[in-house]
Amino acid sequence: MEIIIQPTPGAATSIAARLIARLVREKPDAVLGLATGGTPLLLYRELMRMKLDWRRITTFNLDEYVGLKPEHPASYHSFMWENLFGKIGIVRRNVHIPDGLARDIPAFCERYEKKIRSAGGIDLQVLGIGTDGHIGFNEPASSLASRTRIKTLTPRTLRDNARYFGGGKKVPHHVITMGIGTILEARQCLLLAFGRKKAPAVARMIEGPVTAAHPASALQLHPRVKIFLDEEAASRLKRADYYRFIYAHKPDWQRI
Ligand code: GLP
């Protein structure tokens, strides 16, 4: 794992944005895995500003709430079109987001996996982390080999995400999410986490044991992961100084 600690979310995000921009320029038909939530908002804003050519880019989103129409304001469809897709000239048929209204969810999930495979697999997967250690919506006890499927949210995630639903009790309990096995097959993963609230989950992800009890820890098994943190999110890491040292002394050919 490569841990990149920066003074602010903005500083960490610009490095992540540069990495994605480089991929989009070098491979104009790249396949990106994308995430939602408050964390990647800055990243998407920065990518928009970079005026990249998105016409041949394919995307697969990690997850969606079951039972929400795409036009529901809290759906991840709405989130993605509002915060990125609507502003970058992406081709609609190249965008894939799980269908929260799928009648036959297992069949839908199988098709989603097949589509990822026939697109050639995901070149770079963007991730955030939940306060309970989820990635995508893979809640604690998710199999580390899991594939796209339905999951039930934890009470903690329901609370965390209530703000997107006007703070009420309307957060759907069920979601469709890529599995941990699906995520681990991406050629490269890039996880962002900011703020003190994320610090305990970040510490367990990086320095705890690999365990289904903390799904993000599965990223320790991936050979190419970059974790972008601000100082607050990094505040519980025991070896933070070592990670800073590594980043400051990267060989020139490895610099981002
Ligand atoms: C959400 C999403 C995740 C996201 C996480 C953190 O529920 N399903 O993909 O990474 O929770 O969200 P935020 O960035 O708003 O803290």
PDB file of C-alpha atoms and ligand atoms in Angstrom:
ATOM      1  CA  MET A   1       0.000   0.000   0.000  1.00  0.00           C
ATOM      2  CA  GLU A   2       1.241   3.465  -0.772  1.00  0.00           C
ATOM      3  CA  ILE A   3       0.118   5.965   1.850  1.00  0.00           C
ATOM      4  CA  ILE A   4       0.135   9.594   0.744  1.00  0.00           C
ATOM      5  CA  ILE A   5      -0.465  12.022   3.597  1.00  0.00           C
ATOM      6  CA  GLN A   6      -1.080  15.654   2.688  1.00  0.00           C
ATOM      7  CA  PRO A   7      -1.873  18.693   4.834  1.00  0.00           C
ATOM      8  CA  THR A   8      -5.389  19.156   3.398  1.00  0.00           C
ATOM      9  CA  PRO A   9      -8.037  17.238   1.411  1.00  0.00           C
ATOM     10  CA  GLY A  10      -7.411  19.685  -1.432  1.00  0.00           C
ATOM     11  CA  ALA A  11      -3.699  18.870  -1.622  1.00  0.00           C
ATOM     12  CA  ALA A  12      -4.338  15.111  -1.494  1.00  0.00           C
ATOM     13  CA  THR A  13      -7.084  15.385  -4.094  1.00  0.00           C
ATOM     14  CA  SER A  14      -4.950  17.250  -6.628  1.00  0.00           C
ATOM     15  CA  ILE A  15      -2.383  14.452  -6.623  1.00  0.00           C
ATOM     16  CA  ALA A  16      -5.130  11.859  -7.087  1.00  0.00           C
ATOM     17  CA  ALA A  17      -6.673  13.934  -9.894  1.00  0.00           C
ATOM     18  CA  ARG A  18      -3.302  14.155 -11.647  1.00  0.00           C
ATOM     19  CA  LEU A  19      -3.001  10.368 -11.556  1.00  0.00           C
ATOM     20  CA  ILE A  20      -6.433   9.870 -13.084  1.00  0.00           C
ATOM     21  CA  ALA A  21      -5.780  12.573 -15.688  1.00  0.00           C
ATOM     22  CA  ARG A  22      -2.549  10.842 -16.665  1.00  0.00           C
ATOM     23  CA  LEU A  23      -4.403   7.557 -17.185  1.00  0.00           C
ATOM     24  CA  VAL A  24      -7.160   9.231 -19.242  1.00  0.00           C
ATOM     25  CA  ARG A  25      -4.544  10.896 -21.457  1.00  0.00           C
ATOM     26  CA  GLU A  26      -2.385   7.793 -21.865  1.00  0.00           C
ATOM     27  CA  LYS A  27      -5.293   5.408 -22.374  1.00  0.00           C
ATOM     28  CA  PRO A  28      -8.226   7.326 -23.892  1.00  0.00           C
ATOM     29  CA  ASP A  29     -10.448   4.213 -23.731  1.00  0.00           C
ATOM     30  CA  ALA A  30      -9.659   3.442 -20.087  1.00  0.00           C
ATOM     31  CA  VAL A  31     -12.236   1.844 -17.775  1.00  0.00           C
ATOM     32  CA  LEU A  32     -12.706   3.720 -14.505  1.00  0.00           C
ATOM     33  CA  GLY A  33     -14.447   2.470 -11.380  1.00  0.00           C
ATOM     34  CA  LEU A  34     -16.084   5.366  -9.559  1.00  0.00           C
ATOM     35  CA  ALA A  35     -17.360   6.073  -6.063  1.00  0.00           C
ATOM     36  CA  THR A  36     -19.922   8.418  -4.548  1.00  0.00           C
ATOM     37  CA  GLY A  37     -20.130  10.182  -1.178  1.00  0.00           C
ATOM     38  CA  GLY A  38     -18.810  13.486   0.074  1.00  0.00           C
ATOM     39  CA  THR A  39     -15.149  12.477  -0.239  1.00  0.00           C
ATOM     40  CA  PRO A  40     -14.706  12.317  -4.045  1.00  0.00           C
ATOM     41  CA  LEU A  41     -16.633  15.555  -4.693  1.00  0.00           C
ATOM     42  CA  LEU A  42     -13.465  17.639  -4.790  1.00  0.00           C
ATOM     43  CA  LEU A  43     -11.816  15.078  -7.039  1.00  0.00           C
ATOM     44  CA  TYR A  44     -14.662  15.227  -9.529  1.00  0.00           C
ATOM     45  CA  ARG A  45     -14.606  19.021  -9.496  1.00  0.00           C
ATOM     46  CA  GLU A  46     -10.907  18.992 -10.239  1.00  0.00           C
ATOM     47  CA  LEU A  47     -11.296  16.433 -13.049  1.00  0.00           C
ATOM     48  CA  MET A  48     -13.970  18.636 -14.632  1.00  0.00           C
ATOM     49  CA  ARG A  49     -11.611  21.594 -14.564  1.00  0.00           C
ATOM     50  CA  MET A  50      -8.886  19.599 -16.304  1.00  0.00           C
ATOM     51  CA  LYS A  51     -10.853  19.479 -19.565  1.00  0.00           C
ATOM     52  CA  LEU A  52     -10.000  15.851 -20.338  1.00  0.00           C
ATOM     53  CA  ASP A  53     -11.388  13.925 -23.287  1.00  0.00           C
ATOM     54  CA  TRP A  54     -13.980  11.550 -21.799  1.00  0.00           C
ATOM     55  CA  ARG A  55     -15.584  10.463 -25.087  1.00  0.00           C
ATOM     56  CA  ARG A  56     -14.062   6.958 -25.083  1.00  0.00           C
ATOM     57  CA  ILE A  57     -13.872   6.439 -21.331  1.00  0.00           C
ATOM     58  CA  THR A  58     -16.071   3.734 -19.773  1.00  0.00           C
ATOM     59  CA  THR A  59     -17.161   3.895 -16.134  1.00  0.00           C
ATOM     60  CA  PHE A  60     -18.587   1.470 -13.614  1.00  0.00           C
ATOM     61  CA  ASN A  61     -19.927   2.773 -10.331  1.00  0.00           C
ATOM     62  CA  LEU A  62     -19.481   0.783  -7.168  1.00  0.00           C
ATOM     63  CA  ASP A  63     -22.999   0.798  -5.821  1.00  0.00           C
ATOM     64  CA  GLU A  64     -26.597   2.019  -5.698  1.00  0.00           C
ATOM     65  CA  TYR A  65     -29.533   1.932  -3.266  1.00  0.00           C
ATOM     66  CA  VAL A  66     -32.190  -0.699  -3.944  1.00  0.00           C
ATOM     67  CA  GLY A  67     -35.605   0.783  -4.630  1.00  0.00           C
ATOM     68  CA  LEU A  68     -34.500   4.260  -5.719  1.00  0.00           C
ATOM     69  CA  LYS A  69     -35.376   5.498  -9.193  1.00  0.00           C
ATOM     70  CA  PRO A  70     -32.388   6.911 -11.061  1.00  0.00           C
ATOM     71  CA  GLU A  71     -33.974  10.383 -10.851  1.00  0.00           C
ATOM     72  CA  HIS A  72     -34.364  10.228  -7.043  1.00  0.00           C
ATOM     73  CA  PRO A  73     -32.221  13.103  -5.709  1.00  0.00           C
ATOM     74  CA  ALA A  74     -30.336  10.804  -3.304  1.00  0.00           C
ATOM     75  CA  SER A  75     -29.678   8.045  -5.866  1.00  0.00           C
ATOM     76  CA  TYR A  76     -26.107   7.485  -6.951  1.00  0.00           C
ATOM     77  CA  HIS A  77     -27.295   7.965 -10.542  1.00  0.00           C
ATOM     78  CA  SER A  78     -28.325  11.524  -9.654  1.00  0.00           C
ATOM     79  CA  PHE A  79     -25.109  12.056  -7.719  1.00  0.00           C
ATOM     80  CA  MET A  80     -22.901  11.016 -10.623  1.00  0.00           C
ATOM     81  CA  TRP A  81     -24.739  12.962 -13.322  1.00  0.00           C
ATOM     82  CA  GLU A  82     -24.934  16.064 -11.161  1.00  0.00           C
ATOM     83  CA  ASN A  83     -21.363  16.019  -9.898  1.00  0.00           C
ATOM     84  CA  LEU A  84     -19.416  14.634 -12.844  1.00  0.00           C
ATOM     85  CA  PHE A  85     -21.030  12.984 -15.846  1.00  0.00           C
ATOM     86  CA  GLY A  86     -23.322  15.880 -16.733  1.00  0.00           C
ATOM     87  CA  LYS A  87     -20.324  18.177 -17.087  1.00  0.00           C
ATOM     88  CA  ILE A  88     -17.611  16.243 -18.911  1.00  0.00           C
ATOM     89  CA  GLY A  89     -19.023  15.009 -22.216  1.00  0.00           C
ATOM     90  CA  ILE A  90     -19.028  11.332 -21.325  1.00  0.00           C
ATOM     91  CA  VAL A  91     -21.055   9.045 -23.621  1.00  0.00           C
ATOM     92  CA  ARG A  92     -24.178   7.832 -21.812  1.00  0.00           C
ATOM     93  CA  ARG A  93     -23.886   4.234 -23.009  1.00  0.00           C
ATOM     94  CA  ASN A  94     -20.377   4.027 -21.552  1.00  0.00           C
ATOM     95  CA  VAL A  95     -21.684   4.805 -18.056  1.00  0.00           C
ATOM     96  CA  HIS A  96     -22.675   1.905 -15.801  1.00  0.00           C
ATOM     97  CA  ILE A  97     -24.309   2.297 -12.408  1.00  0.00           C
ATOM     98  CA  PRO A  98     -26.129  -0.563 -10.652  1.00  0.00           C
ATOM     99  CA  ASP A  99     -29.878  -0.447 -11.260  1.00  0.00           C
ATOM    100  CA  GLY A 100     -31.637   0.033  -7.939  1.00  0.00           C
ATOM    101  CA  LEU A 101     -34.918  -0.975  -9.574  1.00  0.00           C
ATOM    102  CA  ALA A 102     -33.690  -4.258 -11.077  1.00  0.00           C
ATOM    103  CA  ARG A 103     -36.501  -6.830 -10.770  1.00  0.00           C
ATOM    104  CA  ASP A 104     -34.174  -9.805 -10.629  1.00  0.00           C
ATOM    105  CA  ILE A 105     -31.259  -8.554  -8.548  1.00  0.00           C
ATOM    106  CA  PRO A 106     -29.014 -11.659  -8.747  1.00  0.00           C
ATOM    107  CA  ALA A 107     -29.399 -11.757 -12.551  1.00  0.00           C
ATOM    108  CA  PHE A 108     -28.677  -8.030 -12.759  1.00  0.00           C
ATOM    109  CA  CYS A 109     -25.550  -8.442 -10.622  1.00  0.00           C
ATOM    110  CA  GLU A 110     -24.283 -11.248 -12.793  1.00  0.00           C
ATOM    111  CA  ARG A 111     -24.763  -9.082 -15.891  1.00  0.00           C
ATOM    112  CA  TYR A 112     -22.916  -6.199 -14.199  1.00  0.00           C
ATOM    113  CA  GLU A 113     -19.932  -8.447 -13.541  1.00  0.00           C
ATOM    114  CA  LYS A 114     -20.049  -9.691 -17.138  1.00  0.00           C
ATOM    115  CA  LYS A 115     -20.095  -6.120 -18.447  1.00  0.00           C
ATOM    116  CA  ILE A 116     -17.016  -5.248 -16.393  1.00  0.00           C
ATOM    117  CA  ARG A 117     -15.248  -8.273 -17.835  1.00  0.00           C
ATOM    118  CA  SER A 118     -16.238  -7.566 -21.418  1.00  0.00           C
ATOM    119  CA  ALA A 119     -15.085  -3.947 -21.053  1.00  0.00           C
ATOM    120  CA  GLY A 120     -11.655  -5.452 -20.326  1.00  0.00           C
ATOM    121  CA  GLY A 121     -11.758  -5.010 -16.535  1.00  0.00           C
ATOM    122  CA  ILE A 122     -11.342  -1.861 -14.474  1.00  0.00           C
ATOM    123  CA  ASP A 123      -8.069   0.026 -14.981  1.00  0.00           C
ATOM    124  CA  LEU A 124      -8.436   2.264 -11.950  1.00  0.00           C
ATOM    125  CA  GLN A 125     -10.970   2.064  -9.131  1.00  0.00           C
ATOM    126  CA  VAL A 126     -11.715   5.160  -7.030  1.00  0.00           C
ATOM    127  CA  LEU A 127     -12.780   4.347  -3.462  1.00  0.00           C
ATOM    128  CA  GLY A 128     -13.855   6.045  -0.266  1.00  0.00           C
ATOM    129  CA  ILE A 129     -14.220   4.376   3.121  1.00  0.00           C
ATOM    130  CA  GLY A 130     -17.158   4.219   5.522  1.00  0.00           C
ATOM    131  CA  THR A 131     -16.657   4.866   9.228  1.00  0.00           C
ATOM    132  CA  ASP A 132     -17.311   1.132   9.769  1.00  0.00           C
ATOM    133  CA  GLY A 133     -14.625   0.196   7.242  1.00  0.00           C
ATOM    134  CA  HIS A 134     -16.869  -0.461   4.245  1.00  0.00           C
ATOM    135  CA  ILE A 135     -15.651   0.007   0.684  1.00  0.00           C
ATOM    136  CA  GLY A 136     -18.357   0.297  -1.949  1.00  0.00           C
ATOM    137  CA  PHE A 137     -21.158  -0.883   0.283  1.00  0.00           C
ATOM    138  CA  ASN A 138     -19.327  -3.996   1.472  1.00  0.00           C
ATOM    139  CA  GLU A 139     -20.255  -3.860   5.106  1.00  0.00           C
ATOM    140  CA  PRO A 140     -18.407  -5.748   7.886  1.00  0.00           C
ATOM    141  CA  ALA A 141     -18.579  -9.545   7.435  1.00  0.00           C
ATOM    142  CA  SER A 142     -18.637  -9.209   3.639  1.00  0.00           C
ATOM    143  CA  SER A 143     -16.749 -12.097   2.088  1.00  0.00           C
ATOM    144  CA  LEU A 144     -13.339 -10.997   0.881  1.00  0.00           C
ATOM    145  CA  ALA A 145     -14.120 -12.953  -2.300  1.00  0.00           C
ATOM    146  CA  SER A 146     -17.566 -11.385  -2.799  1.00  0.00           C
ATOM    147  CA  ARG A 147     -18.890 -10.286  -6.187  1.00  0.00           C
ATOM    148  CA  THR A 148     -21.580  -7.750  -7.116  1.00  0.00           C
ATOM    149  CA  ARG A 149     -24.661  -8.540  -5.037  1.00  0.00           C
ATOM    150  CA  ILE A 150     -27.306  -7.181  -2.671  1.00  0.00           C
ATOM    151  CA  LYS A 151     -26.196  -6.109   0.813  1.00  0.00           C
ATOM    152  CA  THR A 152     -27.943  -4.805   3.919  1.00  0.00           C
ATOM    153  CA  LEU A 153     -26.554  -1.603   5.424  1.00  0.00           C
ATOM    154  CA  THR A 154     -25.421  -1.428   9.043  1.00  0.00           C
ATOM    155  CA  PRO A 155     -27.251   0.927  11.429  1.00  0.00           C
ATOM    156  CA  ARG A 156     -24.081   3.042  11.477  1.00  0.00           C
ATOM    157  CA  THR A 157     -24.034   3.485   7.693  1.00  0.00           C
ATOM    158  CA  LEU A 158     -27.761   4.253   7.753  1.00  0.00           C
ATOM    159  CA  ARG A 159     -26.995   7.009  10.274  1.00  0.00           C
ATOM    160  CA  ASP A 160     -23.957   8.283   8.351  1.00  0.00           C
ATOM    161  CA  ASN A 161     -25.907   8.522   5.104  1.00  0.00           C
ATOM    162  CA  ALA A 162     -29.125   9.961   6.570  1.00  0.00           C
ATOM    163  CA  ARG A 163     -27.857  13.441   5.695  1.00  0.00           C
ATOM    164  CA  TYR A 164     -28.351  12.687   1.999  1.00  0.00           C
ATOM    165  CA  PHE A 165     -31.988  11.824   2.691  1.00  0.00           C
ATOM    166  CA  GLY A 166     -32.887  14.976   4.616  1.00  0.00           C
ATOM    167  CA  GLY A 167     -31.735  13.445   7.917  1.00  0.00           C
ATOM    168  CA  GLY A 168     -34.855  11.268   8.243  1.00  0.00           C
ATOM    169  CA  LYS A 169     -35.275   7.511   8.427  1.00  0.00           C
ATOM    170  CA  LYS A 170     -35.720   7.131   4.685  1.00  0.00           C
ATOM    171  CA  VAL A 171     -32.335   5.626   3.840  1.00  0.00           C
ATOM    172  CA  PRO A 172     -32.982   2.346   1.979  1.00  0.00           C
ATOM    173  CA  HIS A 173     -31.714  -0.648   3.923  1.00  0.00           C
ATOM    174  CA  HIS A 174     -30.634  -2.558   0.858  1.00  0.00           C
ATOM    175  CA  VAL A 175     -28.044  -1.754  -1.769  1.00  0.00           C
ATOM    176  CA  ILE A 176     -26.373  -3.345  -4.759  1.00  0.00           C
ATOM    177  CA  THR A 177     -22.596  -3.192  -4.522  1.00  0.00           C
ATOM    178  CA  MET A 178     -19.593  -4.519  -6.380  1.00  0.00           C
ATOM    179  CA  GLY A 179     -18.003  -7.167  -4.180  1.00  0.00           C
ATOM    180  CA  ILE A 180     -14.625  -7.048  -2.520  1.00  0.00           C
ATOM    181  CA  GLY A 181     -13.444  -9.674  -5.014  1.00  0.00           C
ATOM    182  CA  THR A 182     -14.654  -7.414  -7.829  1.00  0.00           C
ATOM    183  CA  ILE A 183     -12.805  -4.402  -6.406  1.00  0.00           C
ATOM    184  CA  LEU A 184      -9.596  -6.375  -5.872  1.00  0.00           C
ATOM    185  CA  GLU A 185      -9.539  -7.250  -9.590  1.00  0.00           C
ATOM    186  CA  ALA A 186      -9.163  -3.600 -10.619  1.00  0.00           C
ATOM    187  CA  ARG A 187      -5.628  -3.052 -11.954  1.00  0.00           C
ATOM    188  CA  GLN A 188      -5.144  -0.116  -9.609  1.00  0.00           C
ATOM    189  CA  CYS A 189      -7.079   1.238  -6.617  1.00  0.00           C
ATOM    190  CA  LEU A 190      -7.062   4.741  -5.313  1.00  0.00           C
ATOM    191  CA  LEU A 191      -8.759   5.383  -1.971  1.00  0.00           C
ATOM    192  CA  LEU A 192      -9.402   8.815  -0.488  1.00  0.00           C
ATOM    193  CA  ALA A 193     -10.266   9.511   3.154  1.00  0.00           C
ATOM    194  CA  PHE A 194     -10.440  12.866   4.890  1.00  0.00           C
ATOM    195  CA  GLY A 195     -11.277  14.133   8.346  1.00  0.00           C
ATOM    196  CA  ARG A 196     -10.923  12.942  11.923  1.00  0.00           C
ATOM    197  CA  LYS A 197     -14.093  10.834  11.681  1.00  0.00           C
ATOM    198  CA  LYS A 198     -12.341   8.495   9.268  1.00  0.00           C
ATOM    199  CA  ALA A 199      -9.133   8.129  11.306  1.00  0.00           C
ATOM    200  CA  PRO A 200     -10.044   4.900  13.193  1.00  0.00           C
ATOM    201  CA  ALA A 201     -11.307   3.164  10.028  1.00  0.00           C
ATOM    202  CA  VAL A 202      -8.191   4.275   8.128  1.00  0.00           C
ATOM    203  CA  ALA A 203      -5.855   2.946  10.835  1.00  0.00           C
ATOM    204  CA  ARG A 204      -7.551  -0.463  10.829  1.00  0.00           C
ATOM    205  CA  MET A 205      -7.478  -0.591   7.023  1.00  0.00           C
ATOM    206  CA  ILE A 206      -3.733   0.044   6.836  1.00  0.00           C
ATOM    207  CA  GLU A 207      -2.296  -1.278  10.074  1.00  0.00           C
ATOM    208  CA  GLY A 208      -4.867  -3.801  11.280  1.00  0.00           C
ATOM    209  CA  PRO A 209      -5.212  -7.440  10.269  1.00  0.00           C
ATOM    210  CA  VAL A 210      -6.869  -8.415   6.976  1.00  0.00           C
ATOM    211  CA  THR A 211     -10.350  -9.308   8.087  1.00  0.00           C
ATOM    212  CA  ALA A 212     -13.891  -9.377   6.774  1.00  0.00           C
ATOM    213  CA  ALA A 213     -14.774  -7.535   9.995  1.00  0.00           C
ATOM    214  CA  HIS A 214     -13.087  -4.497   8.419  1.00  0.00           C
ATOM    215  CA  PRO A 215     -13.646  -4.837   4.670  1.00  0.00           C
ATOM    216  CA  ALA A 216     -11.240  -2.063   3.600  1.00  0.00           C
ATOM    217  CA  SER A 217      -8.382  -4.104   5.118  1.00  0.00           C
ATOM    218  CA  ALA A 218      -8.767  -6.417   2.086  1.00  0.00           C
ATOM    219  CA  LEU A 219      -6.936  -3.731   0.097  1.00  0.00           C
ATOM    220  CA  GLN A 220      -3.747  -4.956   1.795  1.00  0.00           C
ATOM    221  CA  LEU A 221      -4.028  -7.902  -0.608  1.00  0.00           C
ATOM    222  CA  HIS A 222      -3.987  -5.637  -3.684  1.00  0.00           C
ATOM    223  CA  PRO A 223      -0.596  -5.054  -5.305  1.00  0.00           C
ATOM    224  CA  ARG A 224      -1.310  -1.492  -6.504  1.00  0.00           C
ATOM    225  CA  VAL A 225      -3.208   0.658  -4.023  1.00  0.00           C
ATOM    226  CA  LYS A 226      -2.686   4.321  -3.264  1.00  0.00           C
ATOM    227  CA  ILE A 227      -4.325   5.760  -0.168  1.00  0.00           C
ATOM    228  CA  PHE A 228      -4.732   9.556  -0.099  1.00  0.00           C
ATOM    229  CA  LEU A 229      -5.205  11.064   3.356  1.00  0.00           C
ATOM    230  CA  ASP A 230      -5.285  14.456   4.982  1.00  0.00           C
ATOM    231  CA  GLU A 231      -3.534  14.900   8.343  1.00  0.00           C
ATOM    232  CA  GLU A 232      -6.754  14.303  10.288  1.00  0.00           C
ATOM    233  CA  ALA A 233      -7.575  11.009   8.609  1.00  0.00           C
ATOM    234  CA  ALA A 234      -3.957   9.924   9.145  1.00  0.00           C
ATOM    235  CA  SER A 235      -3.943  10.923  12.821  1.00  0.00           C
ATOM    236  CA  ARG A 236      -4.331   7.384  14.193  1.00  0.00           C
ATOM    237  CA  LEU A 237      -1.633   5.762  12.072  1.00  0.00           C
ATOM    238  CA  LYS A 238       1.270   4.430  14.117  1.00  0.00           C
ATOM    239  CA  ARG A 239       3.737   4.592  11.241  1.00  0.00           C
ATOM    240  CA  ALA A 240       2.623   7.910   9.730  1.00  0.00           C
ATOM    241  CA  ASP A 241       6.177   9.296   9.839  1.00  0.00           C
ATOM    242  CA  TYR A 242       7.479   6.329   7.901  1.00  0.00           C
ATOM    243  CA  TYR A 243       4.797   6.782   5.213  1.00  0.00           C
ATOM    244  CA  ARG A 244       5.701  10.472   4.941  1.00  0.00           C
ATOM    245  CA  PHE A 245       9.369   9.546   4.664  1.00  0.00           C
ATOM    246  CA  ILE A 246       8.660   7.073   1.847  1.00  0.00           C
ATOM    247  CA  TYR A 247       6.662   9.645  -0.111  1.00  0.00           C
ATOM    248  CA  ALA A 248       9.290  12.353   0.383  1.00  0.00           C
ATOM    249  CA  HIS A 249      12.061  10.047  -0.839  1.00  0.00           C
ATOM    250  CA  LYS A 250      10.445   8.375  -3.813  1.00  0.00           C
ATOM    251  CA  PRO A 251      12.890   7.717  -6.648  1.00  0.00           C
ATOM    252  CA  ASP A 252      12.391  10.268  -9.420  1.00  0.00           C
ATOM    253  CA  TRP A 253      10.998   7.690 -11.845  1.00  0.00           C
ATOM    254  CA  GLN A 254       8.289   6.830  -9.306  1.00  0.00           C
ATOM    255  CA  ARG A 255       7.046  10.370  -8.716  1.00  0.00           C
ATOM    256  CA  ILE A 256       3.424  11.176  -9.416  1.00  0.00           C
TER     257      ILE A 256
HETATM  258  C1  GLP B   1     -20.946   5.590   1.063  1.00  0.00           C
HETATM  259  C2  GLP B   1     -20.530   4.899  -0.256  1.00  0.00           C
HETATM  260  C3  GLP B   1     -19.070   4.585  -0.255  1.00  0.00           C
HETATM  261  C4  GLP B   1     -18.336   5.780   0.330  1.00  0.00           C
HETATM  262  C5  GLP B   1     -18.625   5.871   1.799  1.00  0.00           C
HETATM  263  C6  GLP B   1     -18.090   7.121   2.462  1.00  0.00           C
HETATM  264  O1  GLP B   1     -21.985   5.018   1.721  1.00  0.00           O
HETATM  265  N1  GLP B   1     -21.254   3.708  -0.594  1.00  0.00           N
HETATM  266  O2  GLP B   1     -18.630   4.270  -1.572  1.00  0.00           O
HETATM  267  O3  GLP B   1     -16.972   5.648   0.159  1.00  0.00           O
HETATM  268  O4  GLP B   1     -19.965   5.629   2.087  1.00  0.00           O
HETATM  269  O5  GLP B   1     -18.858   8.247   2.172  1.00  0.00           O
HETATM  270  P1  GLP B   1     -18.364   9.738   2.445  1.00  0.00           P
HETATM  271  O6  GLP B   1     -17.316  10.005   1.424  1.00  0.00           O
HETATM  272  O7  GLP B   1     -19.576  10.587   2.246  1.00  0.00           O
HETATM  273  O8  GLP B   1     -17.827   9.765   3.818  1.00  0.00           O
END
